[in-house]
Amino acid sequence: MICHYSLFPQSNEPGSHACVFRLKHAVSELLYTGSNITRIAMNSGFSNVSAFNRVFRDYYGIAPTEYRNQNKERMERKFWSKEKLKNKLRQELQALEKA
């Protein structure tokens, strides 16, 4: 498999340093941008989205979209203001009281 950009090393073996480097780049884009999966795959040096999805799933055990969805709220919480965090906690407490 050939990398999309020459600055990325040329291996897609799931345990290789090159592959891990590209996957870490992809994870940062998944968490910190709204880019679609195809764009992230290309930006991370994968030649196509199918190869990216396969390698990502082999390494992380879930699809890139699932990874983004599972970690989205955690990442949003990291950047919440104190007021937004207080409101979120208040909502969760109210929901627990109703249960």
JSON list of C-alpha atoms in Angstrom, two decimals:
[
{"chain": "A", "resi": 1, "resn": "MET", "atom": "CA", "xyz": [0.00, 0.00, 0.00]},
{"chain": "A", "resi": 2, "resn": "ILE", "atom": "CA", "xyz": [1.40, 3.38, -0.97]},
{"chain": "A", "resi": 3, "resn": "CYS", "atom": "CA", "xyz": [1.12, 6.38, 1.30]},
{"chain": "A", "resi": 4, "resn": "HIS", "atom": "CA", "xyz": [-0.77, 9.41, 0.14]},
{"chain": "A", "resi": 5, "resn": "TYR", "atom": "CA", "xyz": [1.93, 11.86, 1.23]},
{"chain": "A", "resi": 6, "resn": "SER", "atom": "CA", "xyz": [5.65, 11.28, 1.04]},
{"chain": "A", "resi": 7, "resn": "LEU", "atom": "CA", "xyz": [6.25, 12.70, 4.52]},
{"chain": "A", "resi": 8, "resn": "PHE", "atom": "CA", "xyz": [4.51, 9.64, 5.99]},
{"chain": "A", "resi": 9, "resn": "PRO", "atom": "CA", "xyz": [6.53, 6.41, 6.17]},
{"chain": "A", "resi": 10, "resn": "GLN", "atom": "CA", "xyz": [5.43, 3.68, 3.75]},
{"chain": "A", "resi": 11, "resn": "SER", "atom": "CA", "xyz": [4.00, 0.82, 5.84]},
{"chain": "A", "resi": 12, "resn": "ASN", "atom": "CA", "xyz": [0.42, -0.13, 6.71]},
{"chain": "A", "resi": 13, "resn": "GLU", "atom": "CA", "xyz": [1.24, -3.10, 8.93]},
{"chain": "A", "resi": 14, "resn": "PRO", "atom": "CA", "xyz": [-0.87, -2.50, 12.08]},
{"chain": "A", "resi": 15, "resn": "GLY", "atom": "CA", "xyz": [2.06, -2.77, 14.49]},
{"chain": "A", "resi": 16, "resn": "SER", "atom": "CA", "xyz": [4.62, -0.80, 12.46]},
{"chain": "A", "resi": 17, "resn": "HIS", "atom": "CA", "xyz": [5.87, 2.57, 13.64]},
{"chain": "A", "resi": 18, "resn": "ALA", "atom": "CA", "xyz": [4.71, 4.13, 10.38]},
{"chain": "A", "resi": 19, "resn": "CYS", "atom": "CA", "xyz": [1.20, 2.81, 10.79]},
{"chain": "A", "resi": 20, "resn": "VAL", "atom": "CA", "xyz": [0.97, 3.84, 14.44]},
{"chain": "A", "resi": 21, "resn": "PHE", "atom": "CA", "xyz": [2.21, 7.31, 13.51]},
{"chain": "A", "resi": 22, "resn": "ARG", "atom": "CA", "xyz": [-0.52, 7.67, 10.87]},
{"chain": "A", "resi": 23, "resn": "LEU", "atom": "CA", "xyz": [-3.20, 6.28, 13.18]},
{"chain": "A", "resi": 24, "resn": "LYS", "atom": "CA", "xyz": [-2.26, 8.74, 15.94]},
{"chain": "A", "resi": 25, "resn": "HIS", "atom": "CA", "xyz": [-2.53, 11.56, 13.41]},
{"chain": "A", "resi": 26, "resn": "ALA", "atom": "CA", "xyz": [-5.95, 10.24, 12.36]},
{"chain": "A", "resi": 27, "resn": "VAL", "atom": "CA", "xyz": [-7.14, 10.05, 15.98]},
{"chain": "A", "resi": 28, "resn": "SER", "atom": "CA", "xyz": [-6.23, 13.68, 16.59]},
{"chain": "A", "resi": 29, "resn": "GLU", "atom": "CA", "xyz": [-8.22, 14.67, 13.50]},
{"chain": "A", "resi": 30, "resn": "LEU", "atom": "CA", "xyz": [-11.16, 12.50, 14.58]},
{"chain": "A", "resi": 31, "resn": "LEU", "atom": "CA", "xyz": [-11.26, 14.17, 17.98]},
{"chain": "A", "resi": 32, "resn": "TYR", "atom": "CA", "xyz": [-10.36, 17.76, 17.16]},
{"chain": "A", "resi": 33, "resn": "THR", "atom": "CA", "xyz": [-11.85, 18.38, 13.71]},
{"chain": "A", "resi": 34, "resn": "GLY", "atom": "CA", "xyz": [-15.17, 17.87, 12.02]},
{"chain": "A", "resi": 35, "resn": "SER", "atom": "CA", "xyz": [-13.53, 16.43, 8.90]},
{"chain": "A", "resi": 36, "resn": "ASN", "atom": "CA", "xyz": [-15.18, 13.43, 7.29]},
{"chain": "A", "resi": 37, "resn": "ILE", "atom": "CA", "xyz": [-13.54, 10.00, 7.51]},
{"chain": "A", "resi": 38, "resn": "THR", "atom": "CA", "xyz": [-12.38, 10.00, 3.89]},
{"chain": "A", "resi": 39, "resn": "ARG", "atom": "CA", "xyz": [-10.59, 13.34, 4.34]},
{"chain": "A", "resi": 40, "resn": "ILE", "atom": "CA", "xyz": [-9.00, 12.11, 7.58]},
{"chain": "A", "resi": 41, "resn": "ALA", "atom": "CA", "xyz": [-7.81, 8.92, 5.87]},
{"chain": "A", "resi": 42, "resn": "MET", "atom": "CA", "xyz": [-6.21, 10.92, 3.05]},
{"chain": "A", "resi": 43, "resn": "ASN", "atom": "CA", "xyz": [-4.68, 13.49, 5.44]},
{"chain": "A", "resi": 44, "resn": "SER", "atom": "CA", "xyz": [-3.20, 10.66, 7.50]},
{"chain": "A", "resi": 45, "resn": "GLY", "atom": "CA", "xyz": [-1.42, 9.07, 4.56]},
{"chain": "A", "resi": 46, "resn": "PHE", "atom": "CA", "xyz": [-3.75, 6.20, 3.67]},
{"chain": "A", "resi": 47, "resn": "SER", "atom": "CA", "xyz": [-4.33, 5.59, -0.03]},
{"chain": "A", "resi": 48, "resn": "ASN", "atom": "CA", "xyz": [-8.06, 4.95, 0.42]},
{"chain": "A", "resi": 49, "resn": "VAL", "atom": "CA", "xyz": [-10.75, 4.92, 3.09]},
{"chain": "A", "resi": 50, "resn": "SER", "atom": "CA", "xyz": [-11.15, 1.11, 2.99]},
{"chain": "A", "resi": 51, "resn": "ALA", "atom": "CA", "xyz": [-7.52, 0.57, 3.93]},
{"chain": "A", "resi": 52, "resn": "PHE", "atom": "CA", "xyz": [-7.81, 3.19, 6.66]},
{"chain": "A", "resi": 53, "resn": "ASN", "atom": "CA", "xyz": [-10.95, 1.61, 8.14]},
{"chain": "A", "resi": 54, "resn": "ARG", "atom": "CA", "xyz": [-9.39, -1.87, 8.10]},
{"chain": "A", "resi": 55, "resn": "VAL", "atom": "CA", "xyz": [-6.12, -0.80, 9.73]},
{"chain": "A", "resi": 56, "resn": "PHE", "atom": "CA", "xyz": [-7.92, 1.43, 12.26]},
{"chain": "A", "resi": 57, "resn": "ARG", "atom": "CA", "xyz": [-10.27, -1.40, 13.27]},
{"chain": "A", "resi": 58, "resn": "ASP", "atom": "CA", "xyz": [-7.37, -3.87, 13.53]},
{"chain": "A", "resi": 59, "resn": "TYR", "atom": "CA", "xyz": [-5.45, -1.51, 15.84]},
{"chain": "A", "resi": 60, "resn": "TYR", "atom": "CA", "xyz": [-8.23, 0.03, 17.98]},
{"chain": "A", "resi": 61, "resn": "GLY", "atom": "CA", "xyz": [-10.87, -2.70, 17.76]},
{"chain": "A", "resi": 62, "resn": "ILE", "atom": "CA", "xyz": [-13.59, -0.32, 16.53]},
{"chain": "A", "resi": 63, "resn": "ALA", "atom": "CA", "xyz": [-14.35, 1.70, 13.41]},
{"chain": "A", "resi": 64, "resn": "PRO", "atom": "CA", "xyz": [-13.14, 5.32, 13.18]},
{"chain": "A", "resi": 65, "resn": "THR", "atom": "CA", "xyz": [-16.70, 6.66, 13.32]},
{"chain": "A", "resi": 66, "resn": "GLU", "atom": "CA", "xyz": [-17.43, 4.65, 16.48]},
{"chain": "A", "resi": 67, "resn": "TYR", "atom": "CA", "xyz": [-14.17, 5.89, 18.02]},
{"chain": "A", "resi": 68, "resn": "ARG", "atom": "CA", "xyz": [-15.14, 9.50, 17.29]},
{"chain": "A", "resi": 69, "resn": "ASN", "atom": "CA", "xyz": [-18.63, 9.04, 18.74]},
{"chain": "A", "resi": 70, "resn": "GLN", "atom": "CA", "xyz": [-17.40, 7.31, 21.90]},
{"chain": "A", "resi": 71, "resn": "ASN", "atom": "CA", "xyz": [-14.81, 9.98, 22.61]},
{"chain": "A", "resi": 72, "resn": "LYS", "atom": "CA", "xyz": [-16.67, 13.06, 21.41]},
{"chain": "A", "resi": 73, "resn": "GLU", "atom": "CA", "xyz": [-18.37, 13.98, 24.69]},
{"chain": "A", "resi": 74, "resn": "ARG", "atom": "CA", "xyz": [-15.19, 13.32, 26.67]},
{"chain": "A", "resi": 75, "resn": "MET", "atom": "CA", "xyz": [-13.28, 15.71, 24.41]},
{"chain": "A", "resi": 76, "resn": "GLU", "atom": "CA", "xyz": [-16.04, 18.31, 24.54]},
{"chain": "A", "resi": 77, "resn": "ARG", "atom": "CA", "xyz": [-16.06, 18.14, 28.34]},
{"chain": "A", "resi": 78, "resn": "LYS", "atom": "CA", "xyz": [-12.35, 18.87, 28.35]},
{"chain": "A", "resi": 79, "resn": "PHE", "atom": "CA", "xyz": [-13.03, 22.25, 26.78]},
{"chain": "A", "resi": 80, "resn": "TRP", "atom": "CA", "xyz": [-16.27, 23.19, 28.54]},
{"chain": "A", "resi": 81, "resn": "SER", "atom": "CA", "xyz": [-16.49, 26.39, 30.51]},
{"chain": "A", "resi": 82, "resn": "LYS", "atom": "CA", "xyz": [-17.19, 26.11, 34.22]},
{"chain": "A", "resi": 83, "resn": "GLU", "atom": "CA", "xyz": [-20.74, 27.39, 33.68]},
{"chain": "A", "resi": 84, "resn": "LYS", "atom": "CA", "xyz": [-21.48, 24.84, 30.95]},
{"chain": "A", "resi": 85, "resn": "LEU", "atom": "CA", "xyz": [-20.05, 22.08, 33.14]},
{"chain": "A", "resi": 86, "resn": "LYS", "atom": "CA", "xyz": [-22.22, 23.17, 36.09]},
{"chain": "A", "resi": 87, "resn": "ASN", "atom": "CA", "xyz": [-25.32, 23.09, 33.87]},
{"chain": "A", "resi": 88, "resn": "LYS", "atom": "CA", "xyz": [-24.46, 19.63, 32.55]},
{"chain": "A", "resi": 89, "resn": "LEU", "atom": "CA", "xyz": [-23.92, 18.27, 36.07]},
{"chain": "A", "resi": 90, "resn": "ARG", "atom": "CA", "xyz": [-27.16, 19.88, 37.23]},
{"chain": "A", "resi": 91, "resn": "GLN", "atom": "CA", "xyz": [-29.04, 18.15, 34.38]},
{"chain": "A", "resi": 92, "resn": "GLU", "atom": "CA", "xyz": [-27.47, 14.79, 35.22]},
{"chain": "A", "resi": 93, "resn": "LEU", "atom": "CA", "xyz": [-28.36, 15.16, 38.92]},
{"chain": "A", "resi": 94, "resn": "GLN", "atom": "CA", "xyz": [-31.96, 16.02, 38.03]},
{"chain": "A", "resi": 95, "resn": "ALA", "atom": "CA", "xyz": [-32.15, 12.96, 35.80]},
{"chain": "A", "resi": 96, "resn": "LEU", "atom": "CA", "xyz": [-30.81, 10.77, 38.64]},
{"chain": "A", "resi": 97, "resn": "GLU", "atom": "CA", "xyz": [-33.35, 12.20, 41.08]},
{"chain": "A", "resi": 98, "resn": "LYS", "atom": "CA", "xyz": [-36.18, 11.35, 38.70]},
{"chain": "A", "resi": 99, "resn": "ALA", "atom": "CA", "xyz": [-34.99, 7.76, 38.30]}
]
